[in-house]
Amino acid sequence: MYVSASLEKLIENFSRFPGIGRKSAQRLAWYLLSQDKSFADSLAESIKSTVEAFKPCSKCQMLSESDPCPICSDQERDTDLLCIVETSADIQIIEKMNEYRGQYFVLGHLLSPIDGYGPAQINSEILQKRVDELMPKELILALKPSTEGEATMHYLWELFRDKVQSITRLSTGLPFGGDLEYSSSNTLKSAWERRFRL
Amino acid sequence: MYVSASLEKLIENFSRFPGIGRKSAQRLAWYLLSQDKSFADSLAESIKSTVEAFKPCSKCQMLSESDPCPICSDQERDTDLLCIVETSADIQIIEKMNEYRGQYFVLGHLLSPIDGYGPAQINSEILQKRVDELMPKELILALKPSTEGEATMHYLWELFRDKVQSITRLSTGLPFGGDLEYSSSNTLKSAWERRFRL
């Protein structure tokens, strides 16, 4: 194998993405090398400029090019509903469902004390401020049903049980350990409709 | 869905890689956004510098940082064997096998006249020059058994049948670990026809 240092670094960079193993990363790198140089230029430029442009919205923590983000600035959205998600990408998935017109909040991580993610690392102070500000009637915990997800939902329930009338979670129709992103739209829709009170 | 133009462009760029659909591309883009900015910088820089550094070797057409490439410059490799592959990535796969110590040649594409890939587009002139130079005893056609692969192998056989003593192609049959049930009828057929005694 003749893998130079620069190629090795590119392969390592690609391997950092979730779901991309070393073999796939090698494939991506060699594909890139075999294409017209303009593709690499466009990709590199696009990566830099997009990441440069996106910052967390001060209200909901979603990565956005504007602050507040388009969802928080939308006057027509329901302020009685606040949906709590793990990542900004989860919001895109839920919006695609075309069912929900309330507010969002992005935790950034699930609680996982072993990995160093305690309450401070999941934006809970900003979330408490946001809940006090909105005083929503329902808090929808749209987190995945994994160990960390369950722990996070329990923590949030303890935190807001006296403040918010109704705290719901998505139906456990979702496969255990599965990412929101990879569930079919029907599964997500039924999980959404069957959400139940904690 | 709130997808800005810059994010859309990044998603489109990721979608251009083989095996990455729109959903995976979105996932990569959002992962990138959620990471430390230094990762995006490192990735973009790595893409640009690697693609800048790699050029086709003038002898074998493999993408390499040096010309001739490390394989063509290796005096200890067998010059009686010349293995013809479709892409530079294929060479990495064959080298990993640790079985072959001969020379290589990269076509870049398989013959596919409908898509505009005729003899001129698969480096055949450079290949003929290389064959005349090496005068190999065996030409190993390590191309995939598809319509285009078969056409290319036939073309190369016609081209070199009078010049090279032995022209071989890789065996076809069931992949290791593959279930009969999941193999295509062509694969099964060739495995059947090429069955051998135990």
Coordinates of C-alpha atoms in Angstrom, one line a residue:
Chain A
M1 CA 0.0 0.0 0.0
Y2 CA 1.3 3.4 -1.0
V3 CA -0.7 5.9 1.0
S4 CA 1.0 9.3 1.3
A5 CA 0.7 11.4 4.4
S6 CA -1.7 13.9 2.7
L7 CA -4.0 11.2 1.5
E8 CA -3.9 9.5 4.9
K9 CA -5.0 12.7 6.5
L10 CA -7.8 13.1 4.1
I11 CA -9.0 9.6 4.7
E12 CA -8.8 10.2 8.5
N13 CA -10.9 13.4 8.1
F14 CA -13.6 11.5 6.1
S15 CA -13.6 8.7 8.7
R16 CA -14.6 11.2 11.4
F17 CA -18.1 11.4 10.0
P18 CA -20.6 9.1 11.7
G19 CA -21.4 6.0 9.6
I20 CA -18.2 6.4 7.5
G21 CA -15.7 3.7 8.2
R22 CA -12.1 3.5 6.9
K23 CA -13.1 1.6 3.8
S24 CA -15.8 4.2 2.8
A25 CA -13.4 7.0 3.6
Q26 CA -10.8 5.5 1.3
R27 CA -13.4 5.2 -1.4
L28 CA -14.5 8.9 -1.0
A29 CA -10.8 10.1 -1.1
W30 CA -10.0 8.1 -4.3
Y31 CA -13.2 9.3 -5.9
L32 CA -12.3 12.9 -5.1
L33 CA -8.8 12.4 -6.6
S34 CA -10.3 10.9 -9.8
Q35 CA -12.7 13.9 -10.4
D36 CA -12.0 17.2 -12.0
K37 CA -10.1 19.5 -9.6
S38 CA -13.1 22.0 -9.7
F39 CA -15.1 19.6 -7.6
A40 CA -12.5 19.5 -4.8
D41 CA -12.4 23.3 -4.9
S42 CA -16.1 23.6 -4.8
L43 CA -16.4 21.1 -2.0
A44 CA -13.7 22.7 0.2
E45 CA -15.1 26.2 -0.4
S46 CA -18.6 25.0 0.4
I47 CA -17.5 23.3 3.7
K48 CA -15.6 26.4 4.9
S49 CA -18.2 28.9 4.0
T50 CA -21.2 27.0 5.3
V51 CA -19.6 26.2 8.7
E52 CA -18.5 29.8 8.9
A53 CA -22.0 31.0 8.3
F54 CA -23.9 28.8 10.8
K55 CA -24.1 29.7 14.5
P56 CA -26.4 28.6 17.3
C57 CA -29.6 30.7 17.5
S58 CA -29.6 32.4 20.9
K59 CA -33.2 31.4 21.6
C60 CA -33.3 27.7 20.5
Q61 CA -29.6 26.8 19.8
M62 CA -30.4 25.5 16.3
L63 CA -27.5 26.1 13.9
S64 CA -28.6 28.9 11.7
E65 CA -27.3 31.7 9.4
S66 CA -29.4 34.3 11.2
D67 CA -30.0 35.0 14.9
P68 CA -32.8 34.5 15.9
C69 CA -33.2 31.6 13.4
P70 CA -36.0 31.6 10.9
I71 CA -38.2 29.4 13.1
C72 CA -37.8 31.5 16.2
S73 CA -38.5 34.7 14.2
D74 CA -41.6 33.2 12.5
Q75 CA -44.5 35.1 14.2
E76 CA -47.1 32.6 13.0
R77 CA -45.7 29.6 14.9
D78 CA -47.4 28.4 18.0
T79 CA -45.7 29.4 21.2
D80 CA -47.7 27.0 23.4
L81 CA -45.6 24.1 22.2
L82 CA -41.9 23.6 22.7
C83 CA -40.2 20.6 21.2
I84 CA -36.9 19.5 22.6
V85 CA -34.5 17.7 20.3
E86 CA -30.9 16.5 20.4
T87 CA -29.5 18.1 17.2
S88 CA -30.3 20.7 14.6
A89 CA -30.6 18.0 12.1
D90 CA -33.5 16.5 14.1
I91 CA -35.4 19.8 13.5
Q92 CA -35.1 19.4 9.7
I93 CA -36.5 15.9 10.0
I94 CA -39.5 17.0 12.1
E95 CA -40.2 20.0 9.9
K96 CA -40.3 17.7 6.9
M97 CA -43.1 15.8 8.5
N98 CA -45.2 19.0 8.0
E99 CA -47.2 18.3 11.2
Y100 CA -45.7 20.5 13.9
R101 CA -45.9 24.4 14.0
G102 CA -44.5 25.1 17.5
Q103 CA -41.1 26.1 18.8
Y104 CA -37.9 24.1 19.2
F105 CA -34.9 23.7 21.5
V106 CA -31.7 21.9 20.7
L107 CA -29.8 20.2 23.5
G108 CA -26.7 19.5 21.4
H109 CA -26.1 16.3 23.3
L110 CA -28.0 13.8 25.5
L111 CA -27.1 13.4 29.1
S112 CA -24.1 11.0 29.4
P113 CA -22.2 11.6 32.6
I114 CA -19.6 8.9 31.7
D115 CA -18.7 10.8 28.6
G116 CA -18.7 14.1 30.4
Y117 CA -22.1 15.3 29.3
G118 CA -23.9 16.6 32.4
P119 CA -26.7 19.2 32.7
A120 CA -24.3 22.0 31.9
Q121 CA -23.3 20.4 28.6
I122 CA -26.8 20.0 27.3
N123 CA -27.7 23.7 27.4
S124 CA -30.1 23.3 30.3
E125 CA -29.7 26.8 31.6
I126 CA -30.6 28.3 28.3
L127 CA -33.5 25.9 28.1
Q128 CA -34.8 26.9 31.5
K129 CA -34.6 30.6 30.4
R130 CA -36.5 29.7 27.2
V131 CA -39.2 27.8 29.1
D132 CA -39.7 30.7 31.5
E133 CA -39.9 33.1 28.6
L134 CA -42.4 31.0 26.5
M135 CA -44.3 29.4 29.3
P136 CA -45.4 26.6 26.9
K137 CA -48.5 24.4 27.6
E138 CA -46.7 21.4 26.3
L139 CA -43.1 20.3 26.2
I140 CA -42.5 17.6 23.6
L141 CA -39.4 15.5 24.3
A142 CA -38.4 14.3 20.8
L143 CA -35.4 12.3 21.9
K144 CA -34.3 8.9 20.9
P145 CA -35.3 6.0 23.2
S146 CA -31.8 4.9 24.2
T147 CA -30.2 4.8 27.6
E148 CA -29.0 8.3 27.3
G149 CA -32.3 9.5 25.8
E150 CA -34.3 8.0 28.6
A151 CA -32.0 9.5 31.2
T152 CA -32.3 12.9 29.5
M153 CA -36.1 12.7 29.3
H154 CA -36.2 11.8 33.0
Y155 CA -34.0 14.7 33.9
L156 CA -36.1 17.1 31.9
W157 CA -39.3 15.8 33.4
E158 CA -37.9 16.4 36.9
L159 CA -36.8 19.9 35.9
F160 CA -40.1 21.0 34.4
R161 CA -42.8 18.9 36.0
D162 CA -43.9 21.8 38.2
K163 CA -43.6 24.4 35.6
V164 CA -45.2 22.9 32.5
Q165 CA -48.7 21.5 32.4
S166 CA -48.0 18.7 30.0
I167 CA -44.7 17.0 29.3
T168 CA -44.9 14.4 26.5
R169 CA -42.4 12.1 24.7
L170 CA -42.6 10.5 21.3
S171 CA -44.3 7.1 21.2
T172 CA -41.9 4.1 21.5
G173 CA -42.8 3.0 18.0
L174 CA -39.3 4.1 17.2
P175 CA -36.8 1.3 17.1
F176 CA -34.6 1.2 20.2
G177 CA -31.2 2.8 19.7
G178 CA -32.3 4.1 16.2
D179 CA -31.6 7.6 15.1
L180 CA -34.6 9.8 14.3
E181 CA -33.0 10.5 11.0
Y182 CA -33.1 6.9 9.7
S183 CA -36.7 6.1 10.6
S184 CA -39.3 6.2 7.8
S185 CA -41.7 9.1 7.7
N186 CA -44.6 6.8 8.6
T187 CA -42.8 5.5 11.7
L188 CA -42.0 9.1 12.8
K189 CA -45.5 10.3 12.1
S190 CA -47.1 7.5 14.1
A191 CA -44.6 8.1 16.9
W192 CA -45.5 11.7 16.8
E193 CA -49.2 11.2 16.9
R194 CA -49.0 8.6 19.7
R195 CA -46.8 10.8 22.0
F196 CA -47.9 10.3 25.6
R197 CA -47.6 12.1 28.9
L198 CA -44.8 11.3 31.3
Chain B
M1 CA -37.7 23.1 5.9
Y2 CA -35.2 25.9 6.3
V3 CA -32.3 25.0 4.1
S4 CA -30.2 28.0 3.1
A5 CA -28.5 28.2 -0.3
S6 CA -25.0 27.6 1.2
L7 CA -26.2 24.5 3.1
E8 CA -28.0 23.3 0.0
K9 CA -24.8 23.6 -2.0
L10 CA -22.8 21.7 0.6
I11 CA -25.5 18.9 0.5
E12 CA -25.3 18.8 -3.3
N13 CA -21.5 18.5 -3.2
F14 CA -21.6 15.6 -0.7
S15 CA -24.3 13.9 -2.9
R16 CA -21.9 13.8 -5.8
F17 CA -19.9 11.0 -4.1
P18 CA -20.8 7.5 -5.2
G19 CA -22.9 5.7 -2.6
I20 CA -24.0 8.9 -0.8
G21 CA -27.6 9.7 -1.4
R22 CA -29.4 12.9 -0.4
K23 CA -30.3 11.7 3.1
S24 CA -26.7 10.7 3.9
A25 CA -25.4 14.0 2.4
Q26 CA -27.8 16.0 4.7
R27 CA -26.5 13.9 7.6
L28 CA -22.9 14.7 6.8
A29 CA -23.6 18.4 6.4
W30 CA -25.4 18.7 9.7
Y31 CA -22.6 16.6 11.4
L32 CA -20.1 19.0 10.0
L33 CA -22.0 22.0 11.3
S34 CA -22.3 20.5 14.7
Q35 CA -18.5 19.9 15.1
D36 CA -15.8 22.3 16.1
K37 CA -14.9 24.7 13.3
S38 CA -11.4 23.3 13.2
F39 CA -12.7 20.1 11.7
A40 CA -14.2 21.9 8.7
D41 CA -11.0 23.8 8.3
S42 CA -8.9 20.7 8.4
L43 CA -11.2 18.8 6.0
A44 CA -11.3 21.6 3.5
E45 CA -7.6 22.1 3.6
S46 CA -6.9 18.4 3.3
I47 CA -9.3 18.1 0.3
K48 CA -7.6 20.9 -1.6
S49 CA -4.0 20.0 -0.8
T50 CA -4.4 16.3 -1.6
V51 CA -6.1 16.9 -4.9
E52 CA -3.5 19.5 -5.8
A53 CA -0.7 17.0 -5.0
F54 CA -2.0 13.9 -7.0
K55 CA -1.4 13.6 -10.7
P56 CA -1.5 10.6 -13.1
C57 CA 1.8 8.7 -13.2
S58 CA 3.2 9.1 -16.8
K59 CA 3.9 5.3 -17.0
C60 CA 0.8 3.7 -15.4
Q61 CA -1.7 6.6 -15.0
M62 CA -2.2 5.9 -11.3
L63 CA -2.8 9.1 -9.3
S64 CA 0.3 9.7 -7.3
E65 CA 2.3 12.5 -5.7
S66 CA 5.4 11.5 -7.6
D67 CA 6.1 10.8 -11.3
P68 CA 6.9 8.0 -11.9
C69 CA 4.7 6.7 -9.0
P70 CA 6.2 4.6 -6.2
I71 CA 5.1 1.3 -7.9
C72 CA 6.7 2.1 -11.3
S73 CA 9.9 3.3 -9.6
D74 CA 10.2 0.2 -7.5
Q75 CA 13.1 -1.8 -9.1
E76 CA 12.2 -4.9 -7.3
R77 CA 8.8 -5.4 -8.9
D78 CA 8.3 -8.0 -11.6
T79 CA 8.1 -6.5 -15.1
D80 CA 6.8 -9.7 -16.7
L81 CA 3.4 -9.1 -15.3
L82 CA 1.1 -6.1 -16.2
C83 CA -2.2 -5.8 -14.4
I84 CA -4.8 -3.5 -16.0
V85 CA -7.4 -1.9 -13.7
E86 CA -10.2 0.6 -14.1
T87 CA -9.2 3.1 -11.3
S88 CA -6.3 4.0 -9.0
A89 CA -8.4 2.9 -6.0
D90 CA -8.5 -0.7 -7.5
I91 CA -4.7 -0.7 -7.2
Q92 CA -5.0 -0.1 -3.5
I93 CA -7.3 -3.0 -3.1
I94 CA -5.1 -5.4 -5.1
E95 CA -1.9 -4.2 -3.2
K96 CA -3.7 -5.0 0.1
M97 CA -4.1 -8.6 -1.0
N98 CA -0.3 -8.8 -0.7
E99 CA -0.1 -11.4 -3.5
Y100 CA 0.9 -9.4 -6.6
R101 CA 4.3 -7.9 -7.3
G102 CA 4.0 -6.9 -10.9
Q103 CA 3.2 -3.6 -12.8
Y104 CA -0.1 -1.8 -13.2
F105 CA -2.0 0.3 -15.7
V106 CA -5.0 2.4 -14.9
L107 CA -7.6 2.8 -17.8
G108 CA -9.5 5.6 -15.9
H109 CA -12.8 4.3 -17.4
L110 CA -14.3 1.2 -19.0
L111 CA -15.3 1.3 -22.6
S112 CA -18.8 2.7 -22.9
P113 CA -19.5 4.2 -26.3
I114 CA -23.0 5.4 -25.4
D115 CA -21.5 7.5 -22.6
G116 CA -18.7 8.8 -24.8
Y117 CA -15.9 6.5 -23.5
G118 CA -14.2 5.1 -26.6
P119 CA -10.6 3.7 -27.0
A120 CA -9.2 7.3 -26.8
Q121 CA -10.9 7.9 -23.4
I122 CA -9.5 4.8 -21.7
N123 CA -5.8 5.7 -22.2
S124 CA -5.3 3.0 -24.8
E125 CA -2.5 4.8 -26.7
I126 CA -0.5 5.2 -23.4
L127 CA -1.2 1.6 -22.6
Q128 CA 0.1 0.4 -26.0
K129 CA 3.3 2.4 -25.5
R130 CA 3.6 0.8 -22.0
V131 CA 3.1 -2.7 -23.3
D132 CA 5.7 -2.1 -26.1
E133 CA 8.1 -0.8 -23.4
L134 CA 7.6 -3.6 -20.9
M135 CA 6.9 -6.5 -23.2
P136 CA 5.2 -8.4 -20.4
K137 CA 4.6 -12.2 -20.5
E138 CA 1.2 -11.9 -18.9
L139 CA -1.5 -9.2 -19.1
I140 CA -4.0 -9.6 -16.2
L141 CA -7.3 -7.8 -16.9
A142 CA -8.6 -7.1 -13.4
L143 CA -11.8 -5.4 -14.6
K144 CA -15.3 -5.9 -13.2
P145 CA -17.6 -8.5 -14.9
S146 CA -20.2 -6.0 -16.2
T147 CA -21.3 -5.2 -19.7
E148 CA -18.7 -2.4 -19.9
G149 CA -16.1 -4.6 -18.3
E150 CA -16.7 -7.5 -20.7
A151 CA -16.6 -5.1 -23.7
T152 CA -13.3 -3.6 -22.4
M153 CA -11.7 -7.0 -21.8
H154 CA -12.7 -8.1 -25.3
Y155 CA -11.3 -4.9 -26.8
L156 CA -8.0 -5.3 -24.9
W157 CA -7.7 -8.9 -25.9
E158 CA -8.1 -8.0 -29.6
L159 CA -5.5 -5.3 -29.2
F160 CA -2.8 -7.4 -27.5
R161 CA -3.5 -11.0 -28.6
D162 CA -0.6 -11.0 -31.1
K163 CA 1.8 -9.1 -28.8
V164 CA 1.4 -10.8 -25.4
Q165 CA 1.8 -14.5 -24.7
S166 CA -0.9 -14.8 -22.0
I167 CA -3.9 -12.6 -21.4
T168 CA -5.9 -13.5 -18.3
R169 CA -9.0 -12.2 -16.5
L170 CA -10.1 -12.6 -12.9
S171 CA -12.3 -15.6 -12.1
T172 CA -16.0 -15.1 -11.8
G173 CA -18.2 -16.9 -9.2
L174 CA -19.8 -16.6 -5.8
P175 CA -18.3 -14.0 -3.5
F176 CA -16.8 -15.5 -0.3
G177 CA -19.4 -15.5 2.5
G178 CA -22.2 -14.7 0.0
D179 CA -25.5 -16.6 0.1
L180 CA -26.6 -18.3 -3.1
E181 CA -29.9 -16.8 -2.5
Y182 CA -28.7 -13.3 -2.8
S183 CA -26.4 -13.6 -5.7
S184 CA -27.6 -12.5 -9.2
S185 CA -28.5 -15.1 -11.7
N186 CA -25.4 -14.2 -13.8
T187 CA -23.1 -14.7 -10.8
L188 CA -24.7 -18.0 -10.0
K189 CA -24.5 -19.1 -13.6
S190 CA -20.8 -18.4 -13.9
A191 CA -20.2 -20.1 -10.6
W192 CA -22.0 -23.1 -11.9
E193 CA -20.2 -23.2 -15.2
R194 CA -16.8 -22.7 -13.6
R195 CA -17.4 -25.3 -10.8
F196 CA -14.2 -27.3 -10.0
R197 CA -13.4 -30.6 -8.4
L198 CA -12.7 -30.9 -4.7

